[in-house]
PDB file of C-alpha atoms in Angstrom:
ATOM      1  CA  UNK B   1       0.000   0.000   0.000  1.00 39.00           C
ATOM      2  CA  UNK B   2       1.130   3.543  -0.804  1.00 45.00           C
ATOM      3  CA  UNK B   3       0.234   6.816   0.330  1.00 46.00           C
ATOM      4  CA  UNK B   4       1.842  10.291  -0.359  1.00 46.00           C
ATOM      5  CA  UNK B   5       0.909  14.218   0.742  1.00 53.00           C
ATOM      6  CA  UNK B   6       0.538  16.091  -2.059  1.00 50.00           C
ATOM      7  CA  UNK B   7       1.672  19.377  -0.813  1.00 61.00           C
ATOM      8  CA  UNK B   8       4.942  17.743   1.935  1.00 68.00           C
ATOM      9  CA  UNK B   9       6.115  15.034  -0.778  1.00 91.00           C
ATOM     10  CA  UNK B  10       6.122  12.267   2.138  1.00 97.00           C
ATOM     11  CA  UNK B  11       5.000   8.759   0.303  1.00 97.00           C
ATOM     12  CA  UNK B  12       4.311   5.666   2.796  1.00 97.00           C
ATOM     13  CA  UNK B  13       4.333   2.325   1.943  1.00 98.00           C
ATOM     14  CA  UNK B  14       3.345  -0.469   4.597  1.00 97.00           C
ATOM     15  CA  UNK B  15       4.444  -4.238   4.194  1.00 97.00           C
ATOM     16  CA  UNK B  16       3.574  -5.803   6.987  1.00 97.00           C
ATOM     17  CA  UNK B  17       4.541  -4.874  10.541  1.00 97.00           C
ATOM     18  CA  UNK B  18       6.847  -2.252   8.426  1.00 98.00           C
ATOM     19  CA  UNK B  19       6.100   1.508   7.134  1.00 98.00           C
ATOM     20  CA  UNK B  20       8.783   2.799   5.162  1.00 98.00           C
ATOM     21  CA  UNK B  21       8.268   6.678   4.982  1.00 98.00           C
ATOM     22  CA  UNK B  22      10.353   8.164   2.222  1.00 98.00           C
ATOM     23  CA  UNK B  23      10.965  11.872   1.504  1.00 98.00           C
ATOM     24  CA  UNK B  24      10.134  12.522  -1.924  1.00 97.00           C
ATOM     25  CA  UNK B  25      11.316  15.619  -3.292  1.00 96.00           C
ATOM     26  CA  UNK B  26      14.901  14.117  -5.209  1.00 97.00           C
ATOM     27  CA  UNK B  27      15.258  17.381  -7.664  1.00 96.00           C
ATOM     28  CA  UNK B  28      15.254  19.522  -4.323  1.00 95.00           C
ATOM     29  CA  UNK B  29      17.503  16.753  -2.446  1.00 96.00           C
ATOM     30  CA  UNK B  30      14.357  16.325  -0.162  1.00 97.00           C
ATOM     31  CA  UNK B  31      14.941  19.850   0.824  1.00 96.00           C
ATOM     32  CA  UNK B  32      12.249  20.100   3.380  1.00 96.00           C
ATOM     33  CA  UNK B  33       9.719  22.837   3.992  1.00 94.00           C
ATOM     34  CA  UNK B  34       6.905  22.687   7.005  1.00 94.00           C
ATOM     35  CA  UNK B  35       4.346  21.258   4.666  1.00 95.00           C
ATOM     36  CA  UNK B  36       6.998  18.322   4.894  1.00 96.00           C
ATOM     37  CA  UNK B  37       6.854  18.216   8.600  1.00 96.00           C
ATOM     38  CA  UNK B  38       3.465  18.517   8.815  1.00 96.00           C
ATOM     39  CA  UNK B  39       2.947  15.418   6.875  1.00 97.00           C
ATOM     40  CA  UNK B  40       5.617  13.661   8.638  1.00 98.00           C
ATOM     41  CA  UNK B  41       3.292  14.262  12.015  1.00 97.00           C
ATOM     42  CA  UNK B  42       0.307  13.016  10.195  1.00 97.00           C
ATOM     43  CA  UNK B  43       2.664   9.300   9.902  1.00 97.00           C
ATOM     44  CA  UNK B  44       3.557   9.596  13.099  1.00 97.00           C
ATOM     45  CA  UNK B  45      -0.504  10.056  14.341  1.00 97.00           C
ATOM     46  CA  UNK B  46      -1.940   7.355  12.058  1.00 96.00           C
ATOM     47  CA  UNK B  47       0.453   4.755  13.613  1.00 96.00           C
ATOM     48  CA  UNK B  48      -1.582   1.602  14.473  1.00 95.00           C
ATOM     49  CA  UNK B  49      -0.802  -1.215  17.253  1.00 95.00           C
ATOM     50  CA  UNK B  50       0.460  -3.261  14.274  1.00 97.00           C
ATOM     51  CA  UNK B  51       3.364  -1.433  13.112  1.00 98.00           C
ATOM     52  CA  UNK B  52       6.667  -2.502  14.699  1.00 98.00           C
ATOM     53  CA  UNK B  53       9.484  -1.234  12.137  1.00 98.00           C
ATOM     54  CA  UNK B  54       9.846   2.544  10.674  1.00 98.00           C
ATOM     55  CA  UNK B  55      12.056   3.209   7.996  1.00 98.00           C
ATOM     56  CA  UNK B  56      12.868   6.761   7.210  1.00 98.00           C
ATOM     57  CA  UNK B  57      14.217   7.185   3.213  1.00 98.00           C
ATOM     58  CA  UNK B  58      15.284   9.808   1.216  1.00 98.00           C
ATOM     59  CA  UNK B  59      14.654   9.233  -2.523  1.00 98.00           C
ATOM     60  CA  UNK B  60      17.306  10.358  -5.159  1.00 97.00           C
ATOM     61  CA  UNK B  61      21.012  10.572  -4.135  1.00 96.00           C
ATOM     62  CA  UNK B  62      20.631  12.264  -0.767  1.00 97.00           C
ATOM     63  CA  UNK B  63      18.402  12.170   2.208  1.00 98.00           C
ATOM     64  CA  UNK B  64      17.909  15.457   2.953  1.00 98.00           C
ATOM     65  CA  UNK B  65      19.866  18.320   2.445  1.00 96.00           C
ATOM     66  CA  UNK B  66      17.894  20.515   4.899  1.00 94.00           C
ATOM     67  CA  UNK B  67      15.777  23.361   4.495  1.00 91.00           C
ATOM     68  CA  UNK B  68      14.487  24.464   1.613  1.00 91.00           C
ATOM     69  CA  UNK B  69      16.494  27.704   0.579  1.00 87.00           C
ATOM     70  CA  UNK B  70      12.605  29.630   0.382  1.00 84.00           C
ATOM     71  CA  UNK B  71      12.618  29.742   3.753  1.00 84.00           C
ATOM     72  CA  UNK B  72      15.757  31.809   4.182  1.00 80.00           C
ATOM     73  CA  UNK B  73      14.246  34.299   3.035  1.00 73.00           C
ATOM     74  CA  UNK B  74      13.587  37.366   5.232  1.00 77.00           C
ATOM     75  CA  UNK B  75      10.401  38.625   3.281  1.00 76.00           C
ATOM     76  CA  UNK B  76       7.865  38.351   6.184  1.00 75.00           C
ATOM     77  CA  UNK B  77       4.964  37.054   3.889  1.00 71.00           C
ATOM     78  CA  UNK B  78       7.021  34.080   2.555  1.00 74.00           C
ATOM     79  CA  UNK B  79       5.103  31.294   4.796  1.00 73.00           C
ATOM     80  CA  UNK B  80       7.257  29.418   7.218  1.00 74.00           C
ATOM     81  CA  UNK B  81       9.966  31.023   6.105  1.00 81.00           C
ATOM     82  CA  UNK B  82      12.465  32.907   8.708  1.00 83.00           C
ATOM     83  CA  UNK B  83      11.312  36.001   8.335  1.00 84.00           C
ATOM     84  CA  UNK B  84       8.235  35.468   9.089  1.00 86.00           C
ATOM     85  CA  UNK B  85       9.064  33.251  12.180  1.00 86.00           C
ATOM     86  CA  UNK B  86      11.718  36.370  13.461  1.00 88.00           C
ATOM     87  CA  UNK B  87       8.433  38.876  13.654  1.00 90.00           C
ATOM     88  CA  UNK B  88       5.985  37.006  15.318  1.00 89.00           C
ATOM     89  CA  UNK B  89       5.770  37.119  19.531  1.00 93.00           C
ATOM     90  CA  UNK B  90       8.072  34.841  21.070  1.00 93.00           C
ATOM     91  CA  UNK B  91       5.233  32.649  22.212  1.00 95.00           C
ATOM     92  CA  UNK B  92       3.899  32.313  19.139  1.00 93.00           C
ATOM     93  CA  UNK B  93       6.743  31.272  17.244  1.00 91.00           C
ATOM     94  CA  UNK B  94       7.372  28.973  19.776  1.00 93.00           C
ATOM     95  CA  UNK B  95       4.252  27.146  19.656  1.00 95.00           C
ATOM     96  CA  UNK B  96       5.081  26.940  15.589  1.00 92.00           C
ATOM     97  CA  UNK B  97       8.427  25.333  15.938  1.00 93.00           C
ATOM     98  CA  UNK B  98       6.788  23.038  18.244  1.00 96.00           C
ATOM     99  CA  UNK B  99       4.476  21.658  15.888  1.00 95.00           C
ATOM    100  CA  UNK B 100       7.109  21.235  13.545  1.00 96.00           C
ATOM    101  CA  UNK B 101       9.496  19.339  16.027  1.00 97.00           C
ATOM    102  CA  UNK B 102       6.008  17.271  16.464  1.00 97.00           C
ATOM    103  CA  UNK B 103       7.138  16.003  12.811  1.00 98.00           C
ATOM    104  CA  UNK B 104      10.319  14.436  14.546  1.00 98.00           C
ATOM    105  CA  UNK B 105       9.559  13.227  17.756  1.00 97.00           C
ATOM    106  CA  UNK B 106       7.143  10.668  17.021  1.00 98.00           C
ATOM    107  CA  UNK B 107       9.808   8.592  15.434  1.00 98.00           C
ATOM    108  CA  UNK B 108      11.063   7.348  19.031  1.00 96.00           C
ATOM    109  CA  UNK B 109       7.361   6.553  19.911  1.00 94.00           C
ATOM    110  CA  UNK B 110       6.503   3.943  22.413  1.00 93.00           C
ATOM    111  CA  UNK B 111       5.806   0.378  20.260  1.00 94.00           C
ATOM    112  CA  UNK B 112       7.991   1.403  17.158  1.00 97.00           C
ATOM    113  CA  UNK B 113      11.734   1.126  16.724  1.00 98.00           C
ATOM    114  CA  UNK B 114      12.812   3.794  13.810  1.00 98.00           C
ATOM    115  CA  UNK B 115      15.632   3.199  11.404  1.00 98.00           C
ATOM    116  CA  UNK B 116      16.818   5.884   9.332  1.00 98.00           C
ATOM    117  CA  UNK B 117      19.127   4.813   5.488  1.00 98.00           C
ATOM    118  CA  UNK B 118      20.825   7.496   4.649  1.00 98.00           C
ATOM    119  CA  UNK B 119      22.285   8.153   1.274  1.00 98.00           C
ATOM    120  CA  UNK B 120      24.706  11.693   0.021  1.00 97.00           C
ATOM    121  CA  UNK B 121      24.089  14.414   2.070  1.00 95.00           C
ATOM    122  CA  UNK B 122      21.874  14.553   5.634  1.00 98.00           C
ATOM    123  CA  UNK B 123      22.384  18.472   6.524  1.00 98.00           C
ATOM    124  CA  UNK B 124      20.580  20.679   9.119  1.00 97.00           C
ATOM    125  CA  UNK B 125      17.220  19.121   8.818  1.00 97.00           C
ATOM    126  CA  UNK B 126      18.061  16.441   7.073  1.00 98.00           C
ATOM    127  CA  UNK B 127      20.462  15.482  10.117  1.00 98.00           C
ATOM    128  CA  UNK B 128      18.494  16.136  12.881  1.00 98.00           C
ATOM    129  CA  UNK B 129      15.544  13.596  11.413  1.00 98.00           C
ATOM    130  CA  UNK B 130      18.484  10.731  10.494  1.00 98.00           C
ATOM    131  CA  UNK B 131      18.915  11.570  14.506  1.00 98.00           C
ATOM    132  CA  UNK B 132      15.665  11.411  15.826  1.00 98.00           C
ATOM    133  CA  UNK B 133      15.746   7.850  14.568  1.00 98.00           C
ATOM    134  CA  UNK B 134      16.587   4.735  16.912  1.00 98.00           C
ATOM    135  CA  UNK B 135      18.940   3.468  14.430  1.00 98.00           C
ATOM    136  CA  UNK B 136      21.112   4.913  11.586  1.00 98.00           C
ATOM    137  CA  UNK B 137      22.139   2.692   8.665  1.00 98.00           C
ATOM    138  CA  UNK B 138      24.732   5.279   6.225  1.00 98.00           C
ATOM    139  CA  UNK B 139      26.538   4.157   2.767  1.00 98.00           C
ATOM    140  CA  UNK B 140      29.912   5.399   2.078  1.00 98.00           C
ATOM    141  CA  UNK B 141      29.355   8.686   0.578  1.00 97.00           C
ATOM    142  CA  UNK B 142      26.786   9.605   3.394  1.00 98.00           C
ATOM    143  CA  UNK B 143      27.732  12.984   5.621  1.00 98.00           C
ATOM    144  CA  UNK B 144      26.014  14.473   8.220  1.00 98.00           C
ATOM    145  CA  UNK B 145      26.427  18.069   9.613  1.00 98.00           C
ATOM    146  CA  UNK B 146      24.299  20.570  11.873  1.00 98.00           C
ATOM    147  CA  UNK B 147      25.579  23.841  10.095  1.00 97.00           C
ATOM    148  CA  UNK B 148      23.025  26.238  11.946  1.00 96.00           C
ATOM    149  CA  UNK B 149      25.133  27.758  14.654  1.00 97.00           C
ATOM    150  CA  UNK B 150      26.944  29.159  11.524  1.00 96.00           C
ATOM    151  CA  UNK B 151      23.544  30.838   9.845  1.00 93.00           C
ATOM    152  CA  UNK B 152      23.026  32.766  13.516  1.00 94.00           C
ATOM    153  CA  UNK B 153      20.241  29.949  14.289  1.00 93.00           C
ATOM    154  CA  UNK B 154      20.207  26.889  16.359  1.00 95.00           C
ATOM    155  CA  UNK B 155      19.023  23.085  15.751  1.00 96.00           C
ATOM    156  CA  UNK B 156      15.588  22.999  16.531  1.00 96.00           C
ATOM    157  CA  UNK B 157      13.566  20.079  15.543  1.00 97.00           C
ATOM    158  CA  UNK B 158      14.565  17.853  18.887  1.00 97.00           C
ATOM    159  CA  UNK B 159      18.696  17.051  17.353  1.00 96.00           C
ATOM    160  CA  UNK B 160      20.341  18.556  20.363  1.00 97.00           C
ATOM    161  CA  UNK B 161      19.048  16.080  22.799  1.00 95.00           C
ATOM    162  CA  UNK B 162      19.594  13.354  20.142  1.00 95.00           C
ATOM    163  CA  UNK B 163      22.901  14.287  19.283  1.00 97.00           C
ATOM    164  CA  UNK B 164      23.935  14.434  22.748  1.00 96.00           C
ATOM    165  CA  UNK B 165      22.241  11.113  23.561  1.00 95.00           C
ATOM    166  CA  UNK B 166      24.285   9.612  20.818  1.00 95.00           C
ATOM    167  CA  UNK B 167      27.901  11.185  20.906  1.00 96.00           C
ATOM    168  CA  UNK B 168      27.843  12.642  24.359  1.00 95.00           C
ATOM    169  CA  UNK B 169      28.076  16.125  25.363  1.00 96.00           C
ATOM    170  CA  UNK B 170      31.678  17.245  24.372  1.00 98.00           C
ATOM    171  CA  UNK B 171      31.100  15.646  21.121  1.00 97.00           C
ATOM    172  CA  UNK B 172      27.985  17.254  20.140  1.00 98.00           C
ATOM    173  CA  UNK B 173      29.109  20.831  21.769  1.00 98.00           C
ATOM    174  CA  UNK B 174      32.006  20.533  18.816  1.00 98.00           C
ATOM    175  CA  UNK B 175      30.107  19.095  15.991  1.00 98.00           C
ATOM    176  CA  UNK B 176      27.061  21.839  17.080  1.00 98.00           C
ATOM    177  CA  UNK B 177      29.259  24.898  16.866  1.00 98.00           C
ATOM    178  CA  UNK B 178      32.141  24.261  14.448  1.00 98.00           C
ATOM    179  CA  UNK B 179      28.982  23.161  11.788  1.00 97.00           C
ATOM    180  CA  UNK B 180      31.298  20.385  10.426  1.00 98.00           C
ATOM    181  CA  UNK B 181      30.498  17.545   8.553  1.00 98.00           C
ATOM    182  CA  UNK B 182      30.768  14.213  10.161  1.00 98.00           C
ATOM    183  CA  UNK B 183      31.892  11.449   7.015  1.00 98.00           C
ATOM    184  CA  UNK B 184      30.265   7.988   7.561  1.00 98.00           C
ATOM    185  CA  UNK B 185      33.216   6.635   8.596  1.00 98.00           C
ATOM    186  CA  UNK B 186      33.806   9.118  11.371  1.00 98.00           C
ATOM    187  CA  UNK B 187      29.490   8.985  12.455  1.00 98.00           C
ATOM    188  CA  UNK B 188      30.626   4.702  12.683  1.00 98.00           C
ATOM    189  CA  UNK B 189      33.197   5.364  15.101  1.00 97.00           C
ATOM    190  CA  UNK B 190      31.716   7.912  16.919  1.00 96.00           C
ATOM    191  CA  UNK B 191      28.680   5.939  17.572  1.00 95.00           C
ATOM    192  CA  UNK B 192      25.719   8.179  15.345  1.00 97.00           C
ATOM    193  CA  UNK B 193      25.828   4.762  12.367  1.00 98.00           C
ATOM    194  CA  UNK B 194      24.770   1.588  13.514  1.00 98.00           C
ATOM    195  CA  UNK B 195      26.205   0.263  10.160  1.00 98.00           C
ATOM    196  CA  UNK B 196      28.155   2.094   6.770  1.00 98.00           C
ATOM    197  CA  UNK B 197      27.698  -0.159   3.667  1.00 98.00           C
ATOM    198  CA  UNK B 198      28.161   0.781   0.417  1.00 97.00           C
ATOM    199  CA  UNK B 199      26.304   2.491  -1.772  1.00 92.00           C
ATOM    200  CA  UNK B 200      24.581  -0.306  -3.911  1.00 95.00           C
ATOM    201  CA  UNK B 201      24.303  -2.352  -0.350  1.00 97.00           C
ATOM    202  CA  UNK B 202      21.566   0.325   1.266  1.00 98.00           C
ATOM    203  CA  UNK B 203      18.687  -1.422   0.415  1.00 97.00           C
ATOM    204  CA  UNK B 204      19.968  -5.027   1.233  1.00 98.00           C
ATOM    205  CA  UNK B 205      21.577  -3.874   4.858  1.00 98.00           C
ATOM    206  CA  UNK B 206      18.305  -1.917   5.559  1.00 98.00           C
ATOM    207  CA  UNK B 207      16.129  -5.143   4.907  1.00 98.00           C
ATOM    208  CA  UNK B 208      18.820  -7.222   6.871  1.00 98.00           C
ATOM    209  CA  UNK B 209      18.237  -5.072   9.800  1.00 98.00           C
ATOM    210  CA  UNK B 210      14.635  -4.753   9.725  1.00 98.00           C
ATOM    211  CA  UNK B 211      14.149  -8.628   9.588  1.00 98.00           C
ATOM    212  CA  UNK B 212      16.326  -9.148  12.875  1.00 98.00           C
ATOM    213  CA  UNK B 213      14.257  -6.272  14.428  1.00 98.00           C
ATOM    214  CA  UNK B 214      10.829  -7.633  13.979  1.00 97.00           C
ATOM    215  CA  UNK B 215      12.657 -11.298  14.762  1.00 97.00           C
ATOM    216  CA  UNK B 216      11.727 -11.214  18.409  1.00 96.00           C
ATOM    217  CA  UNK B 217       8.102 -11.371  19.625  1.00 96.00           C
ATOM    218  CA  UNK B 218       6.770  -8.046  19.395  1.00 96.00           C
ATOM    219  CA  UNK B 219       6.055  -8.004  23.266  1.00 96.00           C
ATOM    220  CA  UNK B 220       9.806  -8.078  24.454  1.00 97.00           C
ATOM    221  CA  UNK B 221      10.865  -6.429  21.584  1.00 97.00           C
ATOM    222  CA  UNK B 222       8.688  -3.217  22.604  1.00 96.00           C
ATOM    223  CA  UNK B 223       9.632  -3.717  26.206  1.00 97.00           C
ATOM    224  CA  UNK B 224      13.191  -3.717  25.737  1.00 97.00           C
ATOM    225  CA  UNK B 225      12.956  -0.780  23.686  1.00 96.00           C
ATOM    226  CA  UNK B 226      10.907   0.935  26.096  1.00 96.00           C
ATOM    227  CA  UNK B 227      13.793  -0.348  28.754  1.00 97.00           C
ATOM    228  CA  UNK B 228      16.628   0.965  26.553  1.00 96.00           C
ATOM    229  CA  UNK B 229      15.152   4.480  26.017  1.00 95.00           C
ATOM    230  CA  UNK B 230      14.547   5.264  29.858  1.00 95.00           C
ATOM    231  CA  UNK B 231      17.875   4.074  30.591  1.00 95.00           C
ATOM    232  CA  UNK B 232      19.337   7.318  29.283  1.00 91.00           C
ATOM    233  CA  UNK B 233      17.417   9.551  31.802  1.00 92.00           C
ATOM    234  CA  UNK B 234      16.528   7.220  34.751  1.00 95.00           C
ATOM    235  CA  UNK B 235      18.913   6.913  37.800  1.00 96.00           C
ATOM    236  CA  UNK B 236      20.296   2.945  38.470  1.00 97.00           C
ATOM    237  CA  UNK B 237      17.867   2.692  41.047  1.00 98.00           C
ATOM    238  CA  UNK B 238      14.885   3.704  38.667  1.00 97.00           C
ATOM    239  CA  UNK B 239      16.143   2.460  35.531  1.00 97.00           C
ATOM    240  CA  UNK B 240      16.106  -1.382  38.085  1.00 98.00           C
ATOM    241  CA  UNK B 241      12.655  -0.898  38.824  1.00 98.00           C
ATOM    242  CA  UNK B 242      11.187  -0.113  35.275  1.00 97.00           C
ATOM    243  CA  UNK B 243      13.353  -4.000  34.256  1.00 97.00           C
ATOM    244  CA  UNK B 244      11.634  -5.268  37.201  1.00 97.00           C
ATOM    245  CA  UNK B 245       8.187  -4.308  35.964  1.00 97.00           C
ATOM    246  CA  UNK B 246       9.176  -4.815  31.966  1.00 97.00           C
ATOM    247  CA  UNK B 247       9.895  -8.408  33.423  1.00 96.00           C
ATOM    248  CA  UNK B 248       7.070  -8.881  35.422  1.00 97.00           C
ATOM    249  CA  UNK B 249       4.950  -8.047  32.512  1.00 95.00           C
ATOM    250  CA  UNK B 250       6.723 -10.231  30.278  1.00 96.00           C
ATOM    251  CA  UNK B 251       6.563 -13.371  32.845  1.00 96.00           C
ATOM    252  CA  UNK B 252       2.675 -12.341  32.922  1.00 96.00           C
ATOM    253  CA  UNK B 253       1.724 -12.950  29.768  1.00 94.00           C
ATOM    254  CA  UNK B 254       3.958 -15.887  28.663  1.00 95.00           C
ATOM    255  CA  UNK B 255       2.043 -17.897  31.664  1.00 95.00           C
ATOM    256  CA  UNK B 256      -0.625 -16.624  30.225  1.00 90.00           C
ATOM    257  CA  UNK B 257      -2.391 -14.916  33.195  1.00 66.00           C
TER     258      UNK B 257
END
């Protein structure tokens, strides 16, 4: 089955326990604009129980290379873009960025594990949704960089936290200010790729990795996630107590009571 939003270019395909949500502007390089995150909310809301596996794509040769240069512009009536956002009160451009982080968020939602393959360039944006994945699968070529300390703004559609999550804090101070681009091989080492392949070996490693995901019963496979994500924030003591519970659940139901 395939879907796609006319206006954000997002196109949806479900096989199974598996949506695959592809950005689909390739001539732009999936530039993306907030009709784009808009639509990626709208995924993220029609989620049912049965979906276990996300994939995040980018068609053409790169994933995304960020915003869409409209929105740069300073012309107040250009909609969504910059200048627009820079006149309106503080609160109000708040609540508008929030909606648009809402695009990003959902993709470490209880019940789904996201995996993001990457292709050519992942910039701004484009980096910050490759982050807000669980898992990052890169070819060769594949870059990522958070270049808007450099344009006067800041990354704000939920990388920070990510980023920091991933690479820890020195890491992502550096790689937040100095706007650099961080090569495949480097994001590997570093910790922000699960897996580099090469180019021709996206789709193949992508499938590879979805099929061991949604290998487990989907029951402990949600719990563990659930486990995995809360041990980033919890304290030892806490982060004991929510395996204690996970397991209790888990004993639960394979007795059967």
């Amino acid at each position: 089955m395939t879907a796609a939003d006319a206006d954000g270019r997002v196109r949806t395909a479900r096989d199974g326990a598996v949506l695959t949500v592809t950005l689909d502007r390739p001539d732009q390089l999936n530039a993306q604009t907030p009709a784009t995150w808009t639509a990626l909310a709208a995924v993220g809301a029609s989620l049912d129980d049965d979906v276990r596996v996300v994939v995040v794509r980018g068609a053409g040769r790169s994933f995304s290379a960020g915003l869409d240069r409209s929105l740069f512009s300073t012309d107040p009536d250009t909609p969504g873009g910059l200048g627009q956002l820079g006149r309106m009160p503080a609160e109000v451009a708040q609540e508008r960025i929030r909606t648009y982080q809402a695009g990003f968020r959902w993709l470490r939602s209880p019940g789904i594990v996201s995996v993001a393959a990457v292709q050519g360039h992942a910039i701004g944006a484009g980096a910050q949704l490759a982050l807000a994945c669980d898992l990052r699968v890169l070819t060769e070529d594949a870059s990522l960089r958070l270049p808007e300390a450099t344009l006067g703004l800041v990354p704000d559609l939920t990388g920070t936290s990510t980023l920091t999550e991933l690479v820890g804090y020195s890491r992502a101070m550096e790689i937040c200010l100095t706007g650099r681009a961080v090569a495949a091989a480097e994001a590997l080492t570093m910790g922000l790729a699960n897996a580099v392949v090469p180019a021709g070996g996206l789709d193949e490693a992508v499938r590879g990795l979805v099929a061991a995901l949604t290998a487990p019963p989907a029951g402990a496979s949600r719990e563990t996630a659930a486990l995995v994500r809360s041990a980033v924030r919890n304290d030892p003591d806490g982060q004991d107590a929510a395996e204690r519970a996970a397991q209790a659940r888990r004993l639960a139901e394979l007795a059967g009571s």
